[in-house]
Amino acid sequence: MDQPPSSVKLLGSWADSHTHRVQLALKLKGLEFEYQEEDFINPSPALLLHNPVYKKVPALLHGGRSIVESVVILQYIDETWTDNPIMPADPSERAVIRFWCHFTDDKLAPAVGLVFSSSGEGQKAAVDQVHENLKLLERELKDGAFKGRRFFGGDKIGLLDIVLGCGSYWLAVFEEVMEVKLIDPESFPVFHAWLRDFEEQQEVKETIPAIDRLLEYARGIRQMMLSGSINNAAASSG
Amino acid sequence: MAAAAGEVRLIGGWPSPFVLRARVALNLKGVEYEFLQEKFGEKSELLLRSNPVYKKVPVLLHHDKPVCESMIIVEYVDAAWAKSGQAILPADPYERALHRFWAVYIDDKWFPSMFGIAKAQTEEAKAESVEQAWAALKLLEEAFEKLSKGKAFFGGGTIGYVDIALGAYLGWAKVIEQMAGLKLFDEEKTPLLAVWAERFCAHEAVKEVMPETEKLMEFAKMLRGK
């Protein structure tokens, strides 16, 4: 069902992977939308209105209503605009996709964030944690539920590709900024190949900011953290 | 709807609210299943094989295919037995988004604050957790008003996704209320939820599988003794 283009608006932040997830999904669905940039530190009145519980980006506004939490938004988009589905039809395949989305945000992303916000022994432990998590995904791609697929979604990018892919670019960024090895192509050949293929897709290239901008951004945040001006890793989003 | 022997199995433990979610969903759909009770303190081969990532219950095995994570199991049961019983998630995408959002909130904010009351080492810490728990319930009271549209459950006339997400914690909530000497689901603070809580526990799909408060108290004491 088509909606008039002006009825979709996204409140987001340019360096936020959860915002990128929603932007990518909207692009893959061929949907036009208005974008409003939000400042992490100073949420606009609109953001406070539309996400009163968490006060974070992204927030999708559609037909006068707001939807928040990136994975919730992605499913809303898929269920509202049903062409070019990003979820499989089969319930047990859907459950597998949802499981690995949960794993991404519950285990992998926090471990990656910890690499960025820690130093010394703590950072080493965080790096190990990232490797452990990537090993699980590598195994699933090589021999498990996603064996033989180009993307997690099959021949085309699906919801799990979007969730994992929008965030995995931080691995390369943190490798450079923190001088650690996170996504060694020898240790994780299949995952590495998937990520490269994902990042080559036109819609993905249009969504993810240039690596230079991300590097500069990450360096800036890391500097502030080390100098004690902020205590946590770059503010996380919903 | 009867399943062939062995077709549907649920690996779980009776005290777990997450396992309870899966059981309520299966009951709502009238699915017959074999309950494989894990031995406390040990993890079975089957569990480790079926959920190698988290090694936790619940795990639903349907035709031997594992489904992990309680709310993912609930959504799976809703879809796999779509023709049985009532829908657990609503049909409308926006309403589904609201149910999914509140389920996230319940696990993200309500559960840690409730658990925080039990874990608190000082009166101060306990009081802080209690405040957080009440604040979360206030939001959930508003959500109830919006989602129920004047009916009995978050899901409307029947138990829905958010009912299962929150209701599963009611057994432990009662234990914590007794141990901490306070009311979480307070008729004055959150009148709608206070009534909803009793109604949920009394529901056919729930009452047989909701653990009794006394048994949970004993279990909690045993855990503390460990």
mmCIF file of N, CA, C and O in Angstrom, chain B residues 150-203:
data_model
loop_
_atom_site.group_PDB
_atom_site.id
_atom_site.type_symbol
_atom_site.label_atom_id
_atom_site.label_comp_id
_atom_site.label_asym_id
_atom_site.label_seq_id
_atom_site.Cartn_x
_atom_site.Cartn_y
_atom_site.Cartn_z
ATOM 1 N N GLY B 150 -10.260 -0.207 27.194
ATOM 2 C CA GLY B 150 -11.344 -0.448 28.127
ATOM 3 C C GLY B 150 -11.626 -1.923 28.385
ATOM 4 O O GLY B 150 -12.502 -2.274 29.174
ATOM 5 N N LYS B 151 -10.866 -2.800 27.711
ATOM 6 C CA LYS B 151 -11.130 -4.225 27.918
ATOM 7 C C LYS B 151 -10.179 -4.807 28.965
ATOM 8 O O LYS B 151 -9.446 -4.080 29.619
ATOM 9 N N ALA B 152 -10.227 -6.146 29.092
ATOM 10 C CA ALA B 152 -9.592 -6.787 30.241
ATOM 11 C C ALA B 152 -8.071 -6.876 30.181
ATOM 12 O O ALA B 152 -7.412 -6.936 31.220
ATOM 13 N N PHE B 153 -7.508 -6.940 28.982
ATOM 14 C CA PHE B 153 -6.076 -7.206 28.859
ATOM 15 C C PHE B 153 -5.409 -6.190 27.942
ATOM 16 O O PHE B 153 -6.064 -5.482 27.188
ATOM 17 N N PHE B 154 -4.067 -6.156 27.983
ATOM 18 C CA PHE B 154 -3.302 -5.348 27.033
ATOM 19 C C PHE B 154 -3.697 -5.757 25.611
ATOM 20 O O PHE B 154 -3.737 -4.944 24.695
ATOM 21 N N GLY B 155 -4.004 -7.031 25.447
ATOM 22 C CA GLY B 155 -4.393 -7.540 24.138
ATOM 23 C C GLY B 155 -5.855 -7.308 23.821
ATOM 24 O O GLY B 155 -6.336 -7.760 22.780
ATOM 25 N N GLY B 156 -6.571 -6.596 24.690
ATOM 26 C CA GLY B 156 -8.000 -6.351 24.473
ATOM 27 C C GLY B 156 -8.822 -7.386 25.219
ATOM 28 O O GLY B 156 -8.643 -7.597 26.420
ATOM 29 N N GLY B 157 -9.693 -8.068 24.483
ATOM 30 C CA GLY B 157 -10.559 -9.045 25.133
ATOM 31 C C GLY B 157 -9.814 -10.302 25.558
ATOM 32 O O GLY B 157 -10.281 -11.048 26.437
ATOM 33 N N THR B 158 -8.688 -10.547 24.937
ATOM 34 C CA THR B 158 -7.933 -11.770 25.257
ATOM 35 C C THR B 158 -6.494 -11.427 25.608
ATOM 36 O O THR B 158 -6.006 -10.346 25.286
ATOM 37 N N ILE B 159 -5.834 -12.391 26.231
ATOM 38 C CA ILE B 159 -4.420 -12.215 26.595
ATOM 39 C C ILE B 159 -3.597 -11.994 25.331
ATOM 40 O O ILE B 159 -3.716 -12.751 24.361
ATOM 41 N N GLY B 160 -2.772 -10.967 25.358
ATOM 42 C CA GLY B 160 -1.934 -10.656 24.210
ATOM 43 C C GLY B 160 -0.462 -10.666 24.582
ATOM 44 O O GLY B 160 -0.066 -11.080 25.674
ATOM 45 N N TYR B 161 0.319 -10.170 23.663
ATOM 46 C CA TYR B 161 1.781 -10.204 23.744
ATOM 47 C C TYR B 161 2.312 -9.509 24.998
ATOM 48 O O TYR B 161 3.140 -10.064 25.720
ATOM 49 N N VAL B 162 1.818 -8.300 25.275
ATOM 50 C CA VAL B 162 2.317 -7.553 26.435
ATOM 51 C C VAL B 162 1.835 -8.190 27.735
ATOM 52 O O VAL B 162 2.560 -8.229 28.732
ATOM 53 N N ASP B 163 0.608 -8.729 27.725
ATOM 54 C CA ASP B 163 0.109 -9.433 28.917
ATOM 55 C C ASP B 163 1.075 -10.541 29.298
ATOM 56 O O ASP B 163 1.429 -10.720 30.461
ATOM 57 N N ILE B 164 1.495 -11.304 28.284
ATOM 58 C CA ILE B 164 2.398 -12.428 28.541
ATOM 59 C C ILE B 164 3.751 -11.913 29.035
ATOM 60 O O ILE B 164 4.315 -12.440 29.999
ATOM 61 N N ALA B 165 4.241 -10.854 28.381
ATOM 62 C CA ALA B 165 5.556 -10.316 28.749
ATOM 63 C C ALA B 165 5.589 -9.894 30.216
ATOM 64 O O ALA B 165 6.513 -10.231 30.956
ATOM 65 N N LEU B 166 4.569 -9.149 30.642
ATOM 66 C CA LEU B 166 4.544 -8.631 32.012
ATOM 67 C C LEU B 166 4.002 -9.653 33.002
ATOM 68 O O LEU B 166 4.539 -9.832 34.089
ATOM 69 N N GLY B 167 2.939 -10.342 32.596
ATOM 70 C CA GLY B 167 2.272 -11.288 33.489
ATOM 71 C C GLY B 167 3.184 -12.399 33.979
ATOM 72 O O GLY B 167 3.036 -12.884 35.106
ATOM 73 N N ALA B 168 4.131 -12.780 33.165
ATOM 74 C CA ALA B 168 5.041 -13.859 33.548
ATOM 75 C C ALA B 168 5.827 -13.529 34.809
ATOM 76 O O ALA B 168 6.284 -14.432 35.512
ATOM 77 N N TYR B 169 5.995 -12.263 35.096
ATOM 78 C CA TYR B 169 6.768 -11.853 36.277
ATOM 79 C C TYR B 169 5.938 -11.802 37.557
ATOM 80 O O TYR B 169 6.471 -11.543 38.637
ATOM 81 N N LEU B 170 4.611 -12.031 37.445
ATOM 82 C CA LEU B 170 3.743 -11.800 38.601
ATOM 83 C C LEU B 170 4.038 -12.720 39.777
ATOM 84 O O LEU B 170 3.921 -12.311 40.926
ATOM 85 N N GLY B 171 4.404 -13.974 39.492
ATOM 86 C CA GLY B 171 4.750 -14.900 40.574
ATOM 87 C C GLY B 171 5.898 -14.339 41.407
ATOM 88 O O GLY B 171 5.826 -14.247 42.640
ATOM 89 N N TRP B 172 6.972 -13.956 40.732
ATOM 90 C CA TRP B 172 8.138 -13.403 41.426
ATOM 91 C C TRP B 172 7.823 -12.039 42.056
ATOM 92 O O TRP B 172 8.358 -11.699 43.108
ATOM 93 N N ALA B 173 6.939 -11.275 41.405
ATOM 94 C CA ALA B 173 6.559 -9.975 41.977
ATOM 95 C C ALA B 173 5.932 -10.182 43.346
ATOM 96 O O ALA B 173 6.206 -9.433 44.289
ATOM 97 N N LYS B 174 5.100 -11.218 43.465
ATOM 98 C CA LYS B 174 4.448 -11.495 44.761
ATOM 99 C C LYS B 174 5.486 -11.876 45.815
ATOM 100 O O LYS B 174 5.391 -11.469 46.969
ATOM 101 N N VAL B 175 6.467 -12.663 45.419
ATOM 102 C CA VAL B 175 7.536 -13.051 46.342
ATOM 103 C C VAL B 175 8.279 -11.822 46.834
ATOM 104 O O VAL B 175 8.526 -11.646 48.037
ATOM 105 N N ILE B 176 8.619 -10.952 45.894
ATOM 106 C CA ILE B 176 9.373 -9.747 46.256
ATOM 107 C C ILE B 176 8.532 -8.830 47.129
ATOM 108 O O ILE B 176 9.033 -8.227 48.083
ATOM 109 N N GLU B 177 7.234 -8.750 46.833
ATOM 110 C CA GLU B 177 6.341 -7.947 47.677
ATOM 111 C C GLU B 177 6.376 -8.459 49.105
ATOM 112 O O GLU B 177 6.484 -7.685 50.059
ATOM 113 N N GLN B 178 6.303 -9.781 49.262
ATOM 114 C CA GLN B 178 6.309 -10.346 50.612
ATOM 115 C C GLN B 178 7.643 -10.137 51.305
ATOM 116 O O GLN B 178 7.701 -9.734 52.462
ATOM 117 N N MET B 179 8.725 -10.419 50.578
ATOM 118 C CA MET B 179 10.048 -10.321 51.205
ATOM 119 C C MET B 179 10.416 -8.879 51.537
ATOM 120 O O MET B 179 11.067 -8.608 52.530
ATOM 121 N N ALA B 180 9.973 -7.939 50.685
ATOM 122 C CA ALA B 180 10.336 -6.527 50.906
ATOM 123 C C ALA B 180 9.309 -5.787 51.740
ATOM 124 O O ALA B 180 9.542 -4.659 52.172
ATOM 125 N N GLY B 181 8.160 -6.433 51.947
ATOM 126 C CA GLY B 181 7.115 -5.799 52.757
ATOM 127 C C GLY B 181 6.495 -4.594 52.084
ATOM 128 O O GLY B 181 6.310 -3.545 52.687
ATOM 129 N N LEU B 182 6.182 -4.715 50.805
ATOM 130 C CA LEU B 182 5.537 -3.596 50.098
ATOM 131 C C LEU B 182 4.680 -4.138 48.962
ATOM 132 O O LEU B 182 4.742 -5.314 48.623
ATOM 133 N N LYS B 183 3.872 -3.224 48.411
ATOM 134 C CA LYS B 183 3.040 -3.602 47.274
ATOM 135 C C LYS B 183 3.635 -3.020 46.000
ATOM 136 O O LYS B 183 3.878 -1.811 45.927
ATOM 137 N N LEU B 184 3.866 -3.873 45.016
ATOM 138 C CA LEU B 184 4.333 -3.368 43.726
ATOM 139 C C LEU B 184 3.120 -2.991 42.878
ATOM 140 O O LEU B 184 3.031 -1.881 42.359
ATOM 141 N N PHE B 185 2.203 -3.936 42.747
ATOM 142 C CA PHE B 185 0.972 -3.686 41.987
ATOM 143 C C PHE B 185 -0.058 -3.121 42.959
ATOM 144 O O PHE B 185 -0.951 -3.807 43.432
ATOM 145 N N ASP B 186 0.108 -1.841 43.232
ATOM 146 C CA ASP B 186 -0.634 -1.134 44.272
ATOM 147 C C ASP B 186 -1.931 -0.563 43.688
ATOM 148 O O ASP B 186 -1.887 0.176 42.703
ATOM 149 N N GLU B 187 -3.073 -0.890 44.344
ATOM 150 C CA GLU B 187 -4.370 -0.420 43.831
ATOM 151 C C GLU B 187 -4.444 1.094 43.741
ATOM 152 O O GLU B 187 -5.187 1.631 42.922
ATOM 153 N N GLU B 188 -3.676 1.768 44.615
ATOM 154 C CA GLU B 188 -3.750 3.232 44.597
ATOM 155 C C GLU B 188 -2.850 3.817 43.513
ATOM 156 O O GLU B 188 -3.219 4.771 42.847
ATOM 157 N N LYS B 189 -1.668 3.226 43.351
ATOM 158 C CA LYS B 189 -0.727 3.787 42.382
ATOM 159 C C LYS B 189 -1.124 3.400 40.948
ATOM 160 O O LYS B 189 -1.090 4.224 40.047
ATOM 161 N N THR B 190 -1.419 2.123 40.761
ATOM 162 C CA THR B 190 -1.718 1.628 39.417
ATOM 163 C C THR B 190 -2.965 0.741 39.487
ATOM 164 O O THR B 190 -2.872 -0.491 39.425
ATOM 165 N N PRO B 191 -4.144 1.386 39.623
ATOM 166 C CA PRO B 191 -5.391 0.634 39.840
ATOM 167 C C PRO B 191 -5.712 -0.358 38.729
ATOM 168 O O PRO B 191 -6.142 -1.476 39.007
ATOM 169 N N LEU B 192 -5.496 0.057 37.479
ATOM 170 C CA LEU B 192 -5.836 -0.838 36.367
ATOM 171 C C LEU B 192 -4.952 -2.081 36.387
ATOM 172 O O LEU B 192 -5.428 -3.203 36.188
ATOM 173 N N LEU B 193 -3.671 -1.886 36.627
ATOM 174 C CA LEU B 193 -2.744 -3.020 36.631
ATOM 175 C C LEU B 193 -2.983 -3.940 37.821
ATOM 176 O O LEU B 193 -2.803 -5.157 37.717
ATOM 177 N N ALA B 194 -3.399 -3.347 38.951
ATOM 178 C CA ALA B 194 -3.659 -4.172 40.130
ATOM 179 C C ALA B 194 -4.778 -5.169 39.825
ATOM 180 O O ALA B 194 -4.678 -6.356 40.168
ATOM 181 N N VAL B 195 -5.799 -4.707 39.160
ATOM 182 C CA VAL B 195 -6.920 -5.579 38.778
ATOM 183 C C VAL B 195 -6.481 -6.557 37.688
ATOM 184 O O VAL B 195 -6.777 -7.753 37.739
ATOM 185 N N TRP B 196 -5.745 -6.033 36.716
ATOM 186 C CA TRP B 196 -5.248 -6.863 35.611
ATOM 187 C C TRP B 196 -4.409 -8.013 36.132
ATOM 188 O O TRP B 196 -4.521 -9.161 35.664
ATOM 189 N N ALA B 197 -3.576 -7.768 37.144
ATOM 190 C CA ALA B 197 -2.675 -8.794 37.676
ATOM 191 C C ALA B 197 -3.468 -9.995 38.190
ATOM 192 O O ALA B 197 -3.137 -11.149 37.895
ATOM 193 N N GLU B 198 -4.539 -9.712 38.954
ATOM 194 C CA GLU B 198 -5.362 -10.813 39.477
ATOM 195 C C GLU B 198 -6.032 -11.568 38.333
ATOM 196 O O GLU B 198 -6.103 -12.796 38.327
ATOM 197 N N ARG B 199 -6.504 -10.793 37.389
ATOM 198 C CA ARG B 199 -7.232 -11.364 36.253
ATOM 199 C C ARG B 199 -6.314 -12.270 35.430
ATOM 200 O O ARG B 199 -6.688 -13.364 35.014
ATOM 201 N N PHE B 200 -5.077 -11.814 35.223
ATOM 202 C CA PHE B 200 -4.117 -12.593 34.433
ATOM 203 C C PHE B 200 -3.824 -13.923 35.124
ATOM 204 O O PHE B 200 -3.863 -14.980 34.497
ATOM 205 N N CYS B 201 -3.560 -13.846 36.439
ATOM 206 C CA CYS B 201 -3.193 -15.059 37.182
ATOM 207 C C CYS B 201 -4.339 -16.067 37.225
ATOM 208 O O CYS B 201 -4.108 -17.271 37.324
ATOM 209 N N ALA B 202 -5.574 -15.550 37.143
ATOM 210 C CA ALA B 202 -6.743 -16.424 37.235
ATOM 211 C C ALA B 202 -7.127 -17.038 35.898
ATOM 212 O O ALA B 202 -7.951 -17.945 35.833
ATOM 213 N N HIS B 203 -6.510 -16.553 34.834
ATOM 214 C CA HIS B 203 -6.884 -17.014 33.486
ATOM 215 C C HIS B 203 -6.557 -18.493 33.308
ATOM 216 O O HIS B 203 -5.552 -19.002 33.792
#
